[in-house]
Amino acid sequence: MSTALPAPERSRRILVAFALITAATLALTACGSGGAADTTGGAAPAGRSGTIPTTDVVSPVEKDAAAARLLPSDVRARGTLRVAASVGGTPPGAFYREDGRTVVGQDIDFADAVAKVLGLRLKREAASFEAILPALGSGKYDLGTGNFGVTDERRRTIDFVTYINDGQGFAVREDSGLKKITHLEQLCGLNVATGAGTTFEVTLEDNKHVCEEAGKEPYSVKTYAEPGAVWPALRQGRADVVMSTINGLRYAVHQQEGLRFLGEYRRLDVGFAFKKGTKLAPAFRAAVNRLIEDGTYDRILKKWGTRGSAIEASRISPPEIKD
């Protein structure tokens, strides 16, 4: 299963520009013996001159006949799945190496490992995050990857098979007066940068009323189609705070001087995304659970420094985590 994709030109211009920063992000103690990454749920600081992890945790994975039998007969006969992959500038999910073409990351390893368990090949296509879920309903792709959080709103039109637990958090510049964000009222009057089409954008837009109710100036939501673009906005003062994935924020603040992680805001299950009513879900759930049982799952998390995002078992479209 190849991980070399032709990047859209818009993505390439941003991602190549930040290639060296992206590589430095992944200086992980998790590539060694674990350490702090195992207890905090993110990568422990290991300097800002590290390299992208290259440990091959997928090749040893073997096909599981019982899981493969759960696939629809036409998929077994075809032997391939069309995957829409959101490939942004925010490790550890899915991102381009310095060449601007080769895709690596936690989402890539999980998708490839599941495909091996099921005896399938993946035909991966880079797509923008906000375009993937609508495209699933049209039948253009069989599944989507991109750190898709499971929400009740999304479950109305999308089926999910969970593989990690991540969620929402905030980061700021070191000179910010913000501390841990426990209520969105703390953002009133500020510019908040986040990814377009994400649960972060939805959360922010749905809660703008808190500022009005408190008699305060509303916060402004600045959305970016390329996740990596939020960091220049923050550093250059066009944004006061970034809202993104917990794991992505931890990586970013370890990579870049002058940034500070404000902690977790809320947790969400994350899953492979399918059109509603898909017959692929039982096989994917069985494959993820097989990876958990044989130790591959833990090796992937260890590689990317995200053991704090481990789940005990994969589920199909569980209810949104509310607390």
Coordinates of C-alpha atoms in Angstrom, one line a residue:
M1 CA 0.0 0.0 0.0
S2 CA 1.7 3.1 -1.2
T3 CA 1.9 6.3 0.9
A4 CA 3.0 8.5 -2.0
L5 CA 0.2 10.9 -3.0
P6 CA 0.0 13.7 -5.5
A7 CA -0.6 16.7 -3.3
P8 CA -3.1 19.4 -4.4
E9 CA -1.1 22.5 -5.4
R10 CA -2.7 24.6 -2.7
S11 CA -1.7 22.1 0.0
R12 CA 1.7 21.7 -1.5
R13 CA 2.6 25.4 -1.2
I14 CA 1.8 25.5 2.5
L15 CA 3.1 22.1 3.4
V16 CA 6.4 22.3 1.7
A17 CA 7.0 25.7 3.3
F18 CA 6.5 24.2 6.7
A19 CA 8.2 20.8 5.9
L20 CA 11.2 21.4 8.2
I21 CA 8.9 22.5 11.1
T22 CA 6.8 19.4 10.6
A23 CA 9.8 17.1 10.7
A24 CA 11.0 18.8 13.9
T25 CA 7.6 18.2 15.5
L26 CA 8.2 14.5 15.8
A27 CA 11.1 14.3 18.1
L28 CA 9.5 11.6 20.2
T29 CA 10.6 9.7 23.3
A30 CA 7.9 7.3 22.2
C31 CA 10.3 6.1 19.5
G32 CA 12.4 4.7 22.3
S33 CA 11.2 3.3 25.6
G34 CA 8.0 5.4 26.1
G35 CA 8.5 7.6 29.2
A36 CA 6.3 10.6 29.7
A37 CA 4.3 10.0 26.5
D38 CA 2.8 7.0 28.2
T39 CA 1.4 8.9 31.1
T40 CA 0.5 12.3 29.7
G41 CA -1.1 11.1 26.5
G42 CA 1.2 13.2 24.3
A43 CA 4.8 13.3 23.2
A44 CA 7.3 14.3 25.9
P45 CA 9.6 17.1 24.8
A46 CA 12.7 15.8 23.2
G47 CA 14.2 18.9 21.7
R48 CA 13.2 20.5 18.4
S49 CA 15.7 18.9 16.0
G50 CA 14.2 15.4 15.9
T51 CA 13.2 13.4 12.9
I52 CA 10.0 11.8 11.8
P53 CA 9.5 8.3 13.2
T54 CA 10.2 5.7 10.6
T55 CA 9.6 2.5 12.6
D56 CA 7.7 0.0 10.3
V57 CA 4.8 -1.2 12.5
V58 CA 2.6 -2.2 9.6
S59 CA 4.5 -4.8 7.5
P60 CA 4.4 -7.5 10.1
V61 CA 0.5 -7.4 10.3
E62 CA -1.1 -10.5 8.9
K63 CA -4.5 -11.1 7.4
D64 CA -7.2 -12.3 9.8
A65 CA -9.6 -14.6 8.0
A66 CA -12.4 -14.2 10.5
A67 CA -12.3 -10.4 10.2
A68 CA -12.0 -10.6 6.4
R69 CA -15.1 -12.8 6.1
L70 CA -17.2 -9.9 7.5
L71 CA -16.5 -7.8 4.4
P72 CA -19.2 -7.5 1.8
S73 CA -18.6 -10.1 -1.0
D74 CA -18.2 -7.5 -3.6
V75 CA -15.4 -5.8 -1.6
R76 CA -13.6 -9.1 -1.0
A77 CA -13.8 -9.8 -4.8
R78 CA -12.6 -6.3 -5.7
G79 CA -9.8 -6.3 -3.1
T80 CA -9.5 -2.6 -2.9
L81 CA -11.0 0.4 -1.1
R82 CA -11.1 4.0 -2.1
V83 CA -9.9 6.2 0.8
A84 CA -10.2 10.0 1.1
A85 CA -7.4 11.2 3.4
S86 CA -7.2 14.6 5.0
V87 CA -3.5 15.3 5.0
G88 CA -2.7 18.5 6.9
G89 CA 0.2 20.1 8.5
T90 CA -0.6 18.9 12.0
P91 CA 1.1 15.7 13.1
P92 CA 0.6 13.1 14.3
G93 CA -2.5 12.3 12.3
A94 CA -1.5 12.5 8.6
F95 CA 1.0 14.9 7.1
Y96 CA 3.5 15.1 4.3
R97 CA 7.2 14.5 4.6
E98 CA 9.7 17.1 3.5
D99 CA 9.2 16.1 -0.1
G100 CA 5.6 17.4 0.0
R101 CA 4.3 14.2 -1.5
T102 CA 4.9 11.2 0.8
V103 CA 2.2 10.8 3.5
V104 CA 3.0 9.5 7.0
G105 CA 1.3 9.7 10.4
Q106 CA -0.9 7.8 12.9
D107 CA -4.0 7.8 10.7
I108 CA -2.0 6.4 7.8
D109 CA -0.5 3.6 9.9
F110 CA -3.9 2.6 11.3
A111 CA -5.6 2.6 7.9
D112 CA -2.8 0.5 6.4
A113 CA -2.8 -1.9 9.3
V114 CA -6.5 -2.4 9.2
A115 CA -6.3 -3.0 5.4
K116 CA -3.7 -5.7 6.0
V117 CA -5.8 -7.5 8.5
L118 CA -8.7 -7.5 6.0
G119 CA -6.5 -8.5 3.1
L120 CA -7.3 -5.3 1.1
R121 CA -5.4 -2.6 -0.8
L122 CA -6.0 1.0 -0.3
K123 CA -6.3 3.6 -3.1
R124 CA -5.7 6.8 -1.2
E125 CA -6.6 10.2 -2.5
A126 CA -5.8 13.5 -0.7
A127 CA -8.9 15.5 0.0
S128 CA -9.7 18.6 2.1
F129 CA -11.1 17.8 5.5
E130 CA -14.4 19.6 5.0
A131 CA -15.0 17.8 1.7
I132 CA -14.6 14.3 2.8
L133 CA -17.8 13.6 4.8
P134 CA -20.1 15.0 2.1
A135 CA -18.2 12.9 -0.5
L136 CA -18.8 9.7 1.4
G137 CA -22.6 10.0 0.9
S138 CA -22.1 10.4 -2.8
G139 CA -20.2 7.1 -3.1
K140 CA -17.1 8.7 -4.4
Y141 CA -15.1 7.1 -1.6
D142 CA -15.5 4.0 0.5
L143 CA -14.2 5.6 3.7
G144 CA -12.5 8.7 5.0
T145 CA -9.6 9.3 7.4
G146 CA -8.7 12.6 9.1
N147 CA -9.1 12.5 12.9
F148 CA -12.9 12.7 12.5
G149 CA -14.4 13.2 15.9
V150 CA -17.6 11.2 16.6
T151 CA -20.5 13.6 17.3
D152 CA -24.2 13.1 17.5
E153 CA -24.7 15.5 14.6
R154 CA -22.3 13.6 12.4
R155 CA -23.8 10.3 13.3
R156 CA -27.1 11.3 11.6
T157 CA -25.4 11.0 8.2
I158 CA -22.1 9.2 8.8
D159 CA -21.1 5.8 10.4
F160 CA -17.9 5.6 12.3
V161 CA -15.6 2.8 13.5
T162 CA -13.5 4.1 16.4
Y163 CA -9.8 3.6 16.8
I164 CA -8.5 6.3 19.2
N165 CA -9.8 8.9 21.7
D166 CA -8.6 12.4 21.1
G167 CA -10.5 15.6 21.4
Q168 CA -10.4 19.4 21.6
G169 CA -7.9 21.7 23.2
F170 CA -6.3 25.1 23.0
A171 CA -2.8 26.6 22.5
V172 CA -1.5 30.2 22.7
R173 CA 1.8 32.1 22.5
E174 CA 3.9 32.2 25.6
D175 CA 3.1 35.9 26.1
S176 CA -0.7 35.2 26.3
G177 CA -2.5 35.8 29.6
L178 CA -4.8 32.9 28.9
K179 CA -4.6 29.9 31.3
K180 CA -6.5 26.6 31.0
I181 CA -9.8 27.1 29.1
T182 CA -12.7 25.7 31.0
H183 CA -15.4 27.8 29.5
L184 CA -15.6 29.5 26.1
E185 CA -16.5 32.8 27.8
Q186 CA -12.8 33.1 28.4
L187 CA -12.3 33.6 24.6
C188 CA -14.6 36.6 24.4
G189 CA -13.0 39.5 22.4
L190 CA -10.3 37.2 21.0
N191 CA -9.5 35.9 17.5
V192 CA -9.6 32.1 17.5
A193 CA -7.9 30.1 14.7
T194 CA -9.1 26.6 13.8
G195 CA -9.6 24.2 10.9
A196 CA -12.5 24.6 8.5
G197 CA -15.2 22.0 8.7
T198 CA -14.1 20.6 12.0
T199 CA -15.8 20.0 15.3
F200 CA -13.8 22.9 16.7
E201 CA -15.4 25.3 14.2
V202 CA -18.9 23.9 15.1
T203 CA -18.2 24.2 18.9
L204 CA -17.0 27.7 18.5
E205 CA -19.9 28.9 16.2
D206 CA -22.5 27.2 18.3
N207 CA -21.4 28.8 21.5
K208 CA -20.8 32.4 20.4
H209 CA -23.9 33.4 22.4
V210 CA -22.0 32.9 25.7
C211 CA -20.2 36.3 25.1
E212 CA -23.4 38.1 24.4
E213 CA -25.1 36.6 27.4
A214 CA -22.1 37.7 29.6
G215 CA -22.3 41.2 28.1
K216 CA -18.9 40.8 26.5
E217 CA -17.5 41.3 23.0
P218 CA -17.9 38.1 20.9
Y219 CA -14.9 36.1 19.9
S220 CA -14.1 35.9 16.2
V221 CA -13.6 32.5 14.5
K222 CA -10.8 32.4 11.9
T223 CA -11.0 29.2 9.9
Y224 CA -8.2 27.7 7.7
A225 CA -8.6 24.9 5.1
E226 CA -5.0 23.8 5.8
P227 CA -4.5 22.9 9.4
G228 CA -0.8 23.9 9.3
A229 CA -1.8 27.5 8.5
V230 CA -3.2 28.2 12.0
W231 CA 0.3 28.4 13.5
P232 CA 1.6 31.3 11.3
A233 CA -1.7 33.0 12.2
L234 CA -1.0 32.6 15.9
R235 CA 2.7 33.5 15.8
Q236 CA 2.1 36.6 13.6
G237 CA -0.7 37.9 15.9
R238 CA -3.6 37.4 13.5
A239 CA -5.0 34.9 16.0
D240 CA -4.8 35.0 19.8
V241 CA -5.5 31.3 20.4
V242 CA -5.7 28.0 18.4
M243 CA -8.3 25.4 18.9
S244 CA -7.3 21.9 17.5
T245 CA -6.8 18.3 18.4
I246 CA -5.3 17.5 21.8
N247 CA -2.5 15.3 20.2
G248 CA -1.8 17.8 17.5
L249 CA -1.5 20.7 19.9
R250 CA 0.9 18.8 22.1
Y251 CA 3.1 18.1 19.1
A252 CA 3.0 21.6 17.9
V253 CA 4.0 23.2 21.2
H254 CA 6.9 20.8 21.6
Q255 CA 8.1 21.7 18.1
Q256 CA 7.9 25.5 18.1
E257 CA 9.5 27.9 20.6
G258 CA 7.2 30.4 22.2
L259 CA 4.0 28.4 22.3
R260 CA 2.0 27.0 25.2
F261 CA -0.6 24.2 25.4
L262 CA -3.6 25.2 27.6
G263 CA -4.8 21.6 28.2
E264 CA -7.7 19.6 27.2
Y265 CA -11.2 21.1 26.7
R266 CA -13.2 18.0 25.9
R267 CA -12.6 14.5 24.7
L268 CA -14.1 12.8 21.6
D269 CA -13.8 9.4 20.1
V270 CA -12.2 9.4 16.7
G271 CA -13.0 6.9 13.9
F272 CA -12.9 5.9 10.3
A273 CA -15.8 7.5 8.5
F274 CA -18.3 5.8 6.2
K275 CA -21.6 6.6 4.5
K276 CA -24.6 5.9 6.7
G277 CA -25.6 2.3 6.6
T278 CA -22.3 1.0 5.4
K279 CA -21.7 -2.8 5.4
L280 CA -18.0 -2.2 6.0
A281 CA -18.3 -1.2 9.7
P282 CA -18.3 -4.7 11.3
A283 CA -15.2 -5.8 9.4
F284 CA -13.3 -2.6 10.3
R285 CA -14.3 -2.9 14.0
A286 CA -13.1 -6.5 14.0
A287 CA -9.8 -5.5 12.3
V288 CA -9.2 -2.7 14.9
N289 CA -9.9 -5.1 17.7
R290 CA -7.5 -7.6 16.2
L291 CA -4.8 -5.0 16.1
I292 CA -5.5 -4.3 19.8
E293 CA -5.2 -8.0 20.6
D294 CA -2.0 -8.7 18.8
G295 CA -0.1 -5.6 20.1
T296 CA 0.1 -3.7 16.8
Y297 CA -2.3 -1.1 18.1
D298 CA 0.0 -0.2 21.0
R299 CA 3.0 -0.2 18.7
I300 CA 1.4 2.4 16.5
L301 CA 0.5 4.6 19.5
K302 CA 4.0 4.3 20.9
K303 CA 5.5 5.2 17.6
W304 CA 3.5 8.5 17.5
G305 CA 3.6 9.2 21.2
T306 CA -0.1 9.0 21.7
R307 CA -0.7 6.2 24.2
G308 CA -3.0 8.5 26.1
S309 CA -5.5 8.2 23.2
A310 CA -5.8 4.4 23.5
I311 CA -9.2 2.8 23.6
E312 CA -10.0 -0.6 25.0
A313 CA -12.1 -1.8 22.1
S314 CA -13.4 -0.4 18.8
R315 CA -17.1 0.5 18.5
I316 CA -19.5 1.4 15.7
S317 CA -20.9 5.0 16.0
P318 CA -20.9 5.3 19.8
P319 CA -22.8 8.2 21.3
E320 CA -20.9 11.5 21.5
I321 CA -18.8 11.9 24.7
K322 CA -20.6 14.8 26.5
D323 CA -18.6 15.2 29.7

